[in-house]
PDB file of C-alpha atoms and ligand atoms in Angstrom:
ATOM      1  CA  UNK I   1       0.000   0.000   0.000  1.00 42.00           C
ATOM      2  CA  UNK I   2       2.724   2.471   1.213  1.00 46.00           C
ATOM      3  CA  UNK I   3       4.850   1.641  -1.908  1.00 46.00           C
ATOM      4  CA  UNK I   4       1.467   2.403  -4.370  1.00 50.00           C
ATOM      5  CA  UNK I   5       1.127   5.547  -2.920  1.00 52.00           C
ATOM      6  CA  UNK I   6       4.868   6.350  -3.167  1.00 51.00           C
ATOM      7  CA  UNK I   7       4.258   5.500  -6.860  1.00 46.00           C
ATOM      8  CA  UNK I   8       1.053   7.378  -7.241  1.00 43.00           C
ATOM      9  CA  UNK I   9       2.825  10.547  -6.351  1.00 46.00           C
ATOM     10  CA  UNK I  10       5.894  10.187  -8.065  1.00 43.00           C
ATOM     11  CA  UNK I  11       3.403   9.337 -11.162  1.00 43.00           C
ATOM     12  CA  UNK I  12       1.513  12.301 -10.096  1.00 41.00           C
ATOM     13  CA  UNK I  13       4.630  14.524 -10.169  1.00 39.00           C
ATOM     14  CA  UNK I  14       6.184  13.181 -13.260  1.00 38.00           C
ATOM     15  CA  UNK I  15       3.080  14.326 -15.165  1.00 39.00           C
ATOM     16  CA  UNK I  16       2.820  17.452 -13.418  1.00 39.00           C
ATOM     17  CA  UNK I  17       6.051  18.402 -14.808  1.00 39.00           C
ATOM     18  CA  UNK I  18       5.745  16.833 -18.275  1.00 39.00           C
ATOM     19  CA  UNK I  19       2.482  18.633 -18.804  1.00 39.00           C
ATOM     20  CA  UNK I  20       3.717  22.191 -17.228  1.00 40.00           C
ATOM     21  CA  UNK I  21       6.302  21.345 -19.900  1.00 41.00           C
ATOM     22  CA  UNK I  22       4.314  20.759 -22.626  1.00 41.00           C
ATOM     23  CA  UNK I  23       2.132  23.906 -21.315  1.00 40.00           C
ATOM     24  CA  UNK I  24       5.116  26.680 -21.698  1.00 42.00           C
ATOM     25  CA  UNK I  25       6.156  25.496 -24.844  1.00 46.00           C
ATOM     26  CA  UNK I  26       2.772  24.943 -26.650  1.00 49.00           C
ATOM     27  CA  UNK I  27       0.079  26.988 -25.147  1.00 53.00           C
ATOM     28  CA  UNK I  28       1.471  29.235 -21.978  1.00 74.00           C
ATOM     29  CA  UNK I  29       0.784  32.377 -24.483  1.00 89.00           C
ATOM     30  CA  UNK I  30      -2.940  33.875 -24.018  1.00 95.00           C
ATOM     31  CA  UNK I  31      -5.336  33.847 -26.730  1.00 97.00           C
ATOM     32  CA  UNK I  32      -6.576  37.759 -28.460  1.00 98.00           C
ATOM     33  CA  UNK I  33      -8.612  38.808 -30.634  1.00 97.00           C
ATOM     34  CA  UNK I  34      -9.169  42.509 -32.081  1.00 97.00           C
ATOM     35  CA  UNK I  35     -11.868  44.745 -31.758  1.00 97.00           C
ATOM     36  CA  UNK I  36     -12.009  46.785 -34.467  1.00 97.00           C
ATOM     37  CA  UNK I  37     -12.308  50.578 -33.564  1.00 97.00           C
ATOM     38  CA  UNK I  38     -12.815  52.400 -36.540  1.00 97.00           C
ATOM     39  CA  UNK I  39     -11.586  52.394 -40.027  1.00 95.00           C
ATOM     40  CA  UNK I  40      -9.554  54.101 -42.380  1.00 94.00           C
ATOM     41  CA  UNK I  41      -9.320  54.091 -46.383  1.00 93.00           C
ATOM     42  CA  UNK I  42      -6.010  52.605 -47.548  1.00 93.00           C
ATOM     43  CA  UNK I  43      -4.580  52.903 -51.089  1.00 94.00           C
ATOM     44  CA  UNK I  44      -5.365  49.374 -52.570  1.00 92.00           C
ATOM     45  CA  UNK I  45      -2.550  50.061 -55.425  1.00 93.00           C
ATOM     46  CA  UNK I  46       0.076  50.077 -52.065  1.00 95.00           C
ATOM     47  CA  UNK I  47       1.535  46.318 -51.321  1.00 95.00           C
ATOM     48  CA  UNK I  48       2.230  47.526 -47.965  1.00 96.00           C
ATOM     49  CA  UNK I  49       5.314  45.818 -46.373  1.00 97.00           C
ATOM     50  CA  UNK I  50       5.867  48.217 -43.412  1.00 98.00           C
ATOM     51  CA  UNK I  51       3.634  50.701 -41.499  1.00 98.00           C
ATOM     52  CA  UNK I  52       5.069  52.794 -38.345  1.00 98.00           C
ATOM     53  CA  UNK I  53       3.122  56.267 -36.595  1.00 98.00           C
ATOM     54  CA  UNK I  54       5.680  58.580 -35.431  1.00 98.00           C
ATOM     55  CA  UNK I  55       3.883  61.874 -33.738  1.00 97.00           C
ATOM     56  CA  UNK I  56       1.318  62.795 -36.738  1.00 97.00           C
ATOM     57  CA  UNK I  57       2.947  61.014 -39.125  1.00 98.00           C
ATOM     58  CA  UNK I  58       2.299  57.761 -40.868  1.00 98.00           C
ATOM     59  CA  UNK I  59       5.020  55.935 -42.567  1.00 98.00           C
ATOM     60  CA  UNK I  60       4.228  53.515 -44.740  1.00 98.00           C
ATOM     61  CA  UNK I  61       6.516  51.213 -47.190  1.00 98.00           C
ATOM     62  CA  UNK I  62       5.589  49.315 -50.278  1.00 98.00           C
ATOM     63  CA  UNK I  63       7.152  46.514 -51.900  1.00 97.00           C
ATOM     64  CA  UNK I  64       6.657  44.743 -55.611  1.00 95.00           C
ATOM     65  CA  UNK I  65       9.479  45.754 -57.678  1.00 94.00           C
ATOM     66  CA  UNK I  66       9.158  48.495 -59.687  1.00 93.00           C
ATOM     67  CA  UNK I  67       6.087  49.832 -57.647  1.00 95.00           C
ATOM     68  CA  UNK I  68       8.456  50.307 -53.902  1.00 98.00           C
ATOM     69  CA  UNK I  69       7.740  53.098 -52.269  1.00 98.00           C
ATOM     70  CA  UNK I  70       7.882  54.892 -49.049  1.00 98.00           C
ATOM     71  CA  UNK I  71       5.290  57.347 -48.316  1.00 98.00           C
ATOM     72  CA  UNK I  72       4.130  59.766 -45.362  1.00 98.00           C
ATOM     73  CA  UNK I  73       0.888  61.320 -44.507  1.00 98.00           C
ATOM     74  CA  UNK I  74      -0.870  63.206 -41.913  1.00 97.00           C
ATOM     75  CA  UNK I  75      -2.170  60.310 -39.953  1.00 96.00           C
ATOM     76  CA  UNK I  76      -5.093  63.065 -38.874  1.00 95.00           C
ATOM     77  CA  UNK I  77      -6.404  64.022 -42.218  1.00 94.00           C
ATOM     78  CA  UNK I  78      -5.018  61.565 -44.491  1.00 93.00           C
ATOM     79  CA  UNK I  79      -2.646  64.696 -46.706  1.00 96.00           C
ATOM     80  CA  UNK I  80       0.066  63.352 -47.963  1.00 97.00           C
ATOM     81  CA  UNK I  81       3.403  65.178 -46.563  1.00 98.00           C
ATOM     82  CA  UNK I  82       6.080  63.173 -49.213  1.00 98.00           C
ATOM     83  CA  UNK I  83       6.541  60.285 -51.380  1.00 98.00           C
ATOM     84  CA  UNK I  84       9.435  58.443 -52.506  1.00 98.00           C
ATOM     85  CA  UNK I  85       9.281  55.441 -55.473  1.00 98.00           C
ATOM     86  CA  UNK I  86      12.571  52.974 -54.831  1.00 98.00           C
ATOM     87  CA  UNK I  87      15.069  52.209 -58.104  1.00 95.00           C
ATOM     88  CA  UNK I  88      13.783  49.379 -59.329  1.00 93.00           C
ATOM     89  CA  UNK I  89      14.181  46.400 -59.050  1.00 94.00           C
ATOM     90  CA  UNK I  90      14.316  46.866 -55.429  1.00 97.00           C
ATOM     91  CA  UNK I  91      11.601  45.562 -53.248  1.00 98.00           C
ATOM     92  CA  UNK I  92      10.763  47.753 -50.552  1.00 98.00           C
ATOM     93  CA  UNK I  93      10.169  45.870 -46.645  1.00 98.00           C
ATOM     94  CA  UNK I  94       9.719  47.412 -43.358  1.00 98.00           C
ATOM     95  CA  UNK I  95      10.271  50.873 -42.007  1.00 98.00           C
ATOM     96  CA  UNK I  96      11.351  52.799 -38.653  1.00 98.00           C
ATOM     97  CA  UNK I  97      12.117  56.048 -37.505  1.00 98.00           C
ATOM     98  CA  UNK I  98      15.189  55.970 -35.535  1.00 98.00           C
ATOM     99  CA  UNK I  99      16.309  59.566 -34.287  1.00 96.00           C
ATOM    100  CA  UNK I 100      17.003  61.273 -37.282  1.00 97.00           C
ATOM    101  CA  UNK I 101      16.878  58.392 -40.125  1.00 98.00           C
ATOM    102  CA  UNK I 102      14.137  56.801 -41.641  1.00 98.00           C
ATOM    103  CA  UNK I 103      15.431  52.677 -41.835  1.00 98.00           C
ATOM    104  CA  UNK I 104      13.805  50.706 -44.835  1.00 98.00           C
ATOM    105  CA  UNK I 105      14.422  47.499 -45.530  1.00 98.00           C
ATOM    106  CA  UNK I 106      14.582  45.408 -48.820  1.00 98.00           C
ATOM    107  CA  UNK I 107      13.408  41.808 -49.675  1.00 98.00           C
ATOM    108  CA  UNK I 108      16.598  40.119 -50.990  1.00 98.00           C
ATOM    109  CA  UNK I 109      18.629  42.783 -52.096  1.00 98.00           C
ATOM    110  CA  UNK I 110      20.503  43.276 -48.898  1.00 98.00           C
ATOM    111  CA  UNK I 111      20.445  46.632 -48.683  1.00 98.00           C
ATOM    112  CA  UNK I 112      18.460  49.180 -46.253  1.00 98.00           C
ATOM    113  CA  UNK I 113      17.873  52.587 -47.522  1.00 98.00           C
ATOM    114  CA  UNK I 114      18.477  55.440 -44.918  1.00 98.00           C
ATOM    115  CA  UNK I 115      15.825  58.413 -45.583  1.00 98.00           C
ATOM    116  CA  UNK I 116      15.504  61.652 -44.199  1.00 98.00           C
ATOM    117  CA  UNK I 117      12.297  61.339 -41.832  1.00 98.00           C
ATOM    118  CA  UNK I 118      10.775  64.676 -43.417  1.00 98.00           C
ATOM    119  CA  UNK I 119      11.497  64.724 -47.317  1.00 98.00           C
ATOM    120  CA  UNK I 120      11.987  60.707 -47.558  1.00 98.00           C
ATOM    121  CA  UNK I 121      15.251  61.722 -49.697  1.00 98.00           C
ATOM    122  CA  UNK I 122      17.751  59.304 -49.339  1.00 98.00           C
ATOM    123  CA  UNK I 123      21.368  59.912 -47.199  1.00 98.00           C
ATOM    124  CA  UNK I 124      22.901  56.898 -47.311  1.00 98.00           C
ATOM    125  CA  UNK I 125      22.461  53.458 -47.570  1.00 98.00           C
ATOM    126  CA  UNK I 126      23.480  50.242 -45.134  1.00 98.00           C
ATOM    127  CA  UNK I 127      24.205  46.122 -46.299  1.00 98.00           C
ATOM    128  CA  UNK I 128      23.037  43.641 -44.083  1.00 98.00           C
ATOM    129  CA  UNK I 129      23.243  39.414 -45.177  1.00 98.00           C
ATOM    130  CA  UNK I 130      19.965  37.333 -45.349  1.00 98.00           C
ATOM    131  CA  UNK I 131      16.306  39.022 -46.122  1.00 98.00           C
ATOM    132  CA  UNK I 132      15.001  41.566 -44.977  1.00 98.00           C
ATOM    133  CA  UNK I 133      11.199  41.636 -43.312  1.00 98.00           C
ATOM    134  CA  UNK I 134      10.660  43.795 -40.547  1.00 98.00           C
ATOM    135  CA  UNK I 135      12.052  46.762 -38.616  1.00 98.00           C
ATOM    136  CA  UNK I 136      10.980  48.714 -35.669  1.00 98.00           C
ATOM    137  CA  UNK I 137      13.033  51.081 -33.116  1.00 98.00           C
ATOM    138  CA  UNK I 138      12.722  50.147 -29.542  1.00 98.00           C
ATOM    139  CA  UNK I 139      15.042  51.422 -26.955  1.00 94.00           C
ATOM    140  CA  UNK I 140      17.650  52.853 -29.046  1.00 94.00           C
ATOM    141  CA  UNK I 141      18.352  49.419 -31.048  1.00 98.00           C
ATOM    142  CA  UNK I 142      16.616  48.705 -34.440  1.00 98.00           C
ATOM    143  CA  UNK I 143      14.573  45.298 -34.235  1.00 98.00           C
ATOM    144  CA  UNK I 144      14.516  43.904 -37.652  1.00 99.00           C
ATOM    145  CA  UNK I 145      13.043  40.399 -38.586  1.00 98.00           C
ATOM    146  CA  UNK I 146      14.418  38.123 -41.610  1.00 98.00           C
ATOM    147  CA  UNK I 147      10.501  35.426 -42.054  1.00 98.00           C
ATOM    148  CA  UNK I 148      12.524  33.523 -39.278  1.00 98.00           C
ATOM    149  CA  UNK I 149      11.568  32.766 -35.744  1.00 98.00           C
ATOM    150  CA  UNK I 150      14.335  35.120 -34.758  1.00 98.00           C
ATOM    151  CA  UNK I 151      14.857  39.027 -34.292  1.00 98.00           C
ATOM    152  CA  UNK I 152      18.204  40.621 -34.781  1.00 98.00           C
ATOM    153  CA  UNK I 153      19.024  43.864 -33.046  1.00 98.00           C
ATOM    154  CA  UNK I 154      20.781  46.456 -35.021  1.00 98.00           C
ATOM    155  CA  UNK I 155      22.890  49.385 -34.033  1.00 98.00           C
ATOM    156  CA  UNK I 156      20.294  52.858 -34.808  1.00 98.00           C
ATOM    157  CA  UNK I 157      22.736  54.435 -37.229  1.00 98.00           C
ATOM    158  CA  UNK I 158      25.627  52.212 -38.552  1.00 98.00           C
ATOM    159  CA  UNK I 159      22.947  49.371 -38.853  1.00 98.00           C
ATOM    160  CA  UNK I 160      25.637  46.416 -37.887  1.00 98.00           C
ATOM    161  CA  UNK I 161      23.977  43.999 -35.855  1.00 98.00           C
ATOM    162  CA  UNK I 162      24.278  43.946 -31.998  1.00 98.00           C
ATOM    163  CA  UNK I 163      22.551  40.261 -30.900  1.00 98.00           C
ATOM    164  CA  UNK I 164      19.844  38.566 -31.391  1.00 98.00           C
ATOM    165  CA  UNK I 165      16.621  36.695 -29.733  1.00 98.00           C
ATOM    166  CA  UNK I 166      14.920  33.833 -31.094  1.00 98.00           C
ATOM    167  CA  UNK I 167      11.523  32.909 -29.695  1.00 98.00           C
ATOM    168  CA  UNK I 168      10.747  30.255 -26.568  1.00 98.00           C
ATOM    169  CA  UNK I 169       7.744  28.973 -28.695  1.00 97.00           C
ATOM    170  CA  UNK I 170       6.144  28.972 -31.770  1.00 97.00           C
ATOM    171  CA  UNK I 171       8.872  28.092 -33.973  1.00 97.00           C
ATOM    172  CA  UNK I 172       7.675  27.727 -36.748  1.00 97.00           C
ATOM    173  CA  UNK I 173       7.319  31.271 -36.953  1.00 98.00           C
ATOM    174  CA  UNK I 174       7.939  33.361 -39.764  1.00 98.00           C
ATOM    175  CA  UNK I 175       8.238  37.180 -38.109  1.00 98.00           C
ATOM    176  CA  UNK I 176       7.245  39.352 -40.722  1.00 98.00           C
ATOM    177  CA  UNK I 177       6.048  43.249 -39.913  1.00 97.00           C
ATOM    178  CA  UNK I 178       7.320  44.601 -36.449  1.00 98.00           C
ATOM    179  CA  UNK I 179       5.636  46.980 -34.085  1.00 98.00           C
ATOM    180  CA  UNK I 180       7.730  48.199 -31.223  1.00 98.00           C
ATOM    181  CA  UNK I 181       5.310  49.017 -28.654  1.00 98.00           C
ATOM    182  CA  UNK I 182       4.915  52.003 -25.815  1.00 98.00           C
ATOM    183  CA  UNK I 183       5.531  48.893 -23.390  1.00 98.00           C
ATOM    184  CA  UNK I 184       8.741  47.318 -24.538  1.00 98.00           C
ATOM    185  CA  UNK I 185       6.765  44.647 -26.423  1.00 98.00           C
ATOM    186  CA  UNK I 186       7.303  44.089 -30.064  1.00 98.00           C
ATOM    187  CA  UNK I 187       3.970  43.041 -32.011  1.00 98.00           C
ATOM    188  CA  UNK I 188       4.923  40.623 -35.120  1.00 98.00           C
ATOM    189  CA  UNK I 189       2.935  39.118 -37.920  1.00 97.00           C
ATOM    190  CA  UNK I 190       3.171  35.313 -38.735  1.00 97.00           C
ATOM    191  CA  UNK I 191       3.308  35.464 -42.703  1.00 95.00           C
ATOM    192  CA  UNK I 192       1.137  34.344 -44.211  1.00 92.00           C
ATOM    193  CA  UNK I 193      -0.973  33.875 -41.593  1.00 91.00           C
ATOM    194  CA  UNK I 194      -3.204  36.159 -40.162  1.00 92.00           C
ATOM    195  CA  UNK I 195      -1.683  35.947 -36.611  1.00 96.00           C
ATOM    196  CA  UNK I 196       0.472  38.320 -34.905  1.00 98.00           C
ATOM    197  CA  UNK I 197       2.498  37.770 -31.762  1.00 98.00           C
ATOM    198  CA  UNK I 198       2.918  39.822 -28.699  1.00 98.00           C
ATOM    199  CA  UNK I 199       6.911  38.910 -28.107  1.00 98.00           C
ATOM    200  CA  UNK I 200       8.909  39.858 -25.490  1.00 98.00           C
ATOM    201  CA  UNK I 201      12.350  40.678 -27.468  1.00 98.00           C
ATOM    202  CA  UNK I 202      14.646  40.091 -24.457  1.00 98.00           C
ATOM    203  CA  UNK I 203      13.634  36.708 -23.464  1.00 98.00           C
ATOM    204  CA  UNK I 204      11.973  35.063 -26.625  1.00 98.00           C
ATOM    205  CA  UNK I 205       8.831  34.498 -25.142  1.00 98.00           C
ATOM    206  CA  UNK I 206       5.398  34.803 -26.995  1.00 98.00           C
ATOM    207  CA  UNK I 207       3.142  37.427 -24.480  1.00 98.00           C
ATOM    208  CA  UNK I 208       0.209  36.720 -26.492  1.00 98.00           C
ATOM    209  CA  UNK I 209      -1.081  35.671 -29.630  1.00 98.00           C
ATOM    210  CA  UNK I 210      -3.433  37.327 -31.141  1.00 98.00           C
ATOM    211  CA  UNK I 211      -5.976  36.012 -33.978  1.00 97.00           C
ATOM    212  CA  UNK I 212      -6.385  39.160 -36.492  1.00 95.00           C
ATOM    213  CA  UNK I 213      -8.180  37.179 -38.848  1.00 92.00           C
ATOM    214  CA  UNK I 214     -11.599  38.158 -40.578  1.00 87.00           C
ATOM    215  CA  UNK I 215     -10.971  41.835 -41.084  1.00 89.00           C
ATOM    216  CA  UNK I 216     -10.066  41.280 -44.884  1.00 78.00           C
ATOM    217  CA  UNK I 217     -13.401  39.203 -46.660  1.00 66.00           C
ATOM    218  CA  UNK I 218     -10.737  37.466 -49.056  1.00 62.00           C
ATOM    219  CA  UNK I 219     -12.219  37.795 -52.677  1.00 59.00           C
ATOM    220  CA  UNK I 220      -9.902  34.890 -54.059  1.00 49.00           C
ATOM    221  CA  UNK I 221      -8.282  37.302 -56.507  1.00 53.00           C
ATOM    222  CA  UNK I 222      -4.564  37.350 -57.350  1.00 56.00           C
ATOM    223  CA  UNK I 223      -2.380  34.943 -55.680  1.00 62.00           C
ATOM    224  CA  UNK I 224      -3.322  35.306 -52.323  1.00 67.00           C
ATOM    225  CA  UNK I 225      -0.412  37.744 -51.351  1.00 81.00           C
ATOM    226  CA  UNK I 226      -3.301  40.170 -49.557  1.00 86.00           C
ATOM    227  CA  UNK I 227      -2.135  39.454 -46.500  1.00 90.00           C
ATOM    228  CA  UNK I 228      -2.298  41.238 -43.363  1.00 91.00           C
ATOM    229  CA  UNK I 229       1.290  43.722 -43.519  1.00 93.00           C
ATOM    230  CA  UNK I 230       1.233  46.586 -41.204  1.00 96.00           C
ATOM    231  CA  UNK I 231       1.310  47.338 -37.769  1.00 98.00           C
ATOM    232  CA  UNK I 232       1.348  50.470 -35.647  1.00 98.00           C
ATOM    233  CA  UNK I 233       0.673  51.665 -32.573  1.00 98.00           C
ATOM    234  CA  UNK I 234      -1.157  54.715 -32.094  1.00 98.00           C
ATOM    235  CA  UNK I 235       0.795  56.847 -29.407  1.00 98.00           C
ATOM    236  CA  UNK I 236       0.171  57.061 -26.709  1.00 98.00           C
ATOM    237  CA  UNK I 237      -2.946  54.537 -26.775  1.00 98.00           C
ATOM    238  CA  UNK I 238      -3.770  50.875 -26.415  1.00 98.00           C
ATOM    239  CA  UNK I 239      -4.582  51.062 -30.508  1.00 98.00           C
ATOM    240  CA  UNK I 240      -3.088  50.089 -33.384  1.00 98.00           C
ATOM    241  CA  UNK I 241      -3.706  50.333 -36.481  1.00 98.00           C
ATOM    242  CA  UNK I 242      -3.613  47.297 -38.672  1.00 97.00           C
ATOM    243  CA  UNK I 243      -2.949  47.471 -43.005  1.00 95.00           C
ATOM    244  CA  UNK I 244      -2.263  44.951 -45.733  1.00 93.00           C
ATOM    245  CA  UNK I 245      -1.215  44.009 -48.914  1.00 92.00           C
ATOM    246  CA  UNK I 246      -3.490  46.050 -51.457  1.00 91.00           C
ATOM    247  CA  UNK I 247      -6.391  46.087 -48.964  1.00 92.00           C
ATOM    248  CA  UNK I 248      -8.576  48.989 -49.412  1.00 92.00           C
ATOM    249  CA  UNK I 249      -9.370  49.502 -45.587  1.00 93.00           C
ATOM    250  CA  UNK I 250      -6.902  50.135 -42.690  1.00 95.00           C
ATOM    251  CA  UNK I 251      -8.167  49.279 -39.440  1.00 96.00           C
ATOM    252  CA  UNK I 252      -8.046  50.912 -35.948  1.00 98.00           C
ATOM    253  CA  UNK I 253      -8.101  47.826 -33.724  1.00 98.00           C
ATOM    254  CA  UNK I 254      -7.245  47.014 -29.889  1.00 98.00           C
ATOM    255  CA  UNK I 255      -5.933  43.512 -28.782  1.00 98.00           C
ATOM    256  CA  UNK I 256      -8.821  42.147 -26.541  1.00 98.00           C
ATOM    257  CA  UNK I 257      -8.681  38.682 -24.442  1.00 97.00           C
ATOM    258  CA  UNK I 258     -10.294  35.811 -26.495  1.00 96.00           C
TER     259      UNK I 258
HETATM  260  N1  LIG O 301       7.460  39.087 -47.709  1.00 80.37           N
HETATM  261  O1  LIG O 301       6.982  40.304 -47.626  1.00 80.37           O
HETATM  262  C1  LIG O 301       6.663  38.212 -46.873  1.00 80.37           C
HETATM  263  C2  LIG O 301       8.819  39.105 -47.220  1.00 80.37           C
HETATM  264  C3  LIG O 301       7.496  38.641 -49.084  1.00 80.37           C
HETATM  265  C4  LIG O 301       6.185  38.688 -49.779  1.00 80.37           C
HETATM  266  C5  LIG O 301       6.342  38.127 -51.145  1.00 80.37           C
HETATM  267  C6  LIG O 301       5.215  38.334 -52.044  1.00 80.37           C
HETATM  268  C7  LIG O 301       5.588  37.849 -53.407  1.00 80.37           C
HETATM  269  C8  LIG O 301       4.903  38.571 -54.473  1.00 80.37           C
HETATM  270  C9  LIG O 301       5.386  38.228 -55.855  1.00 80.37           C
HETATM  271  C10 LIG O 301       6.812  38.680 -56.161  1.00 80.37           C
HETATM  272  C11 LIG O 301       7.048  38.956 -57.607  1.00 80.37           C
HETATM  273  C12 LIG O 301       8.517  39.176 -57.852  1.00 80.37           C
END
């Protein structure tokens, strides 16, 4: 009898820890979903790749080669402040303000374009190996993604890397637009999915994940590339505003529990 019972708990402990295992690697993240807020027309000709708010200003990159561009508009009344097309055949990725440059990636060309924040002119440019997905600016580093389950941190204005995280869980992520939010967390979309992740960039660990799915009615045109490609926080708020590829609506969204 005494012996069963010693066995009982040691069974008992054993799959206490195998399934607190299983728990923090599979499903310790909470479940979100977004409330959308209010919405916004978007230009449906723009294949956004990277969307940032910095004061009253919306940046916003486009990709496709031939049609990359960076642009920047009120984010109050919608004017247009500048616009930049990239030489082709680059394909433009994600953007962030750092200071006084304006960081945008490209695809596969290895090269990030360095903009002044007002005129979108360029100053210089930067090389960096692999592809280039995301970028954000949180506490003086850049955070830039590559469609891997790992973020690189990058040095504001030589652009050399300076470490790197890879996430805890959900590995078989491909981190594709960054947000670096008010509260140290950095907000990433799963291409092609339409889930973004609420990440932690100093331990790896997924906060949240967040199903941003239905906003879009797909209309099964083109080759499916109309996927969900921009966040950005609106300062100072728990909002964010969400774009994508050629949609015609942008949409002012908060993350609420599922
Ligand atoms: N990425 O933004 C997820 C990094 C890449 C999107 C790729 C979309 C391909 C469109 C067709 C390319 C034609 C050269």
């Amino acid at each position: 009898m005494k012996r069963n019972r010693r066995t009982l708990a040691i069974g008992v402990l054993v799959g206490l820890v195998v399934w607190g295992g299983c728990g923090a690697a599979e499903d310790a993240s909470p479940a979100m979903n977004v409330e959308v807020v209010a919405t916004q027309s978007h230009d449906p000709r723009a294949f956004t790749q990277g969307l940032e708010i910095d004061g009253d200003v919306l940046y916003e990159g486009t990709g496709l080669p031939g049609a990359s561009s960076v642009r920047a508009t009120n984010r109050h009344t919608g004017e247009e402040l500048a616009r930049v097309a990239l030489p082709a055949p680059y394909f433009g990725e994600g953007l962030t303000r750092a200071g006084d440059t304006l960081w945008q990636l490209t695809w596969k060309d290895h090269t990030a374009f360095a903009r002044d924040p007002r005129t979108l002119a360029e100053i210089g440019r930067a090389t960096y190996e692999g592809e280039g997905w995301g970028l954000c600016t949180r506490a003086g580093r850049l955070v830039m993604s590559d469609g891997t389950d790992t973020l690189t941190f990058r040095d504001p204005v030589t652009f050399a890397p300076t470490g790197s995280t890879r996430l805890t869980s959900n590995n078989t992520a491909r981190l594709n637009e960054l947000d670096c939010a008010e509260d140290g967390s950095v907000y990433a979309n799963d291409w092609p999915s339409d889930r973004i992740l609420r990440i932690d960039p100093d331990s790896g660990r997924v906060l949240a994940v967040i199903d941003a799915s239905g906003l879009l009615p797909r209309t099964a045109v083109g080759m499916g590339e109309d996927t969900l490609n921009g966040i950005a926080q609106i300062p100072g708020t728990d909002r964010f505003l969400l774009a994508g590829k050629n949609w015609p609506t942008t949409y002012e969204v908060r993350f609420v529990p599922a």
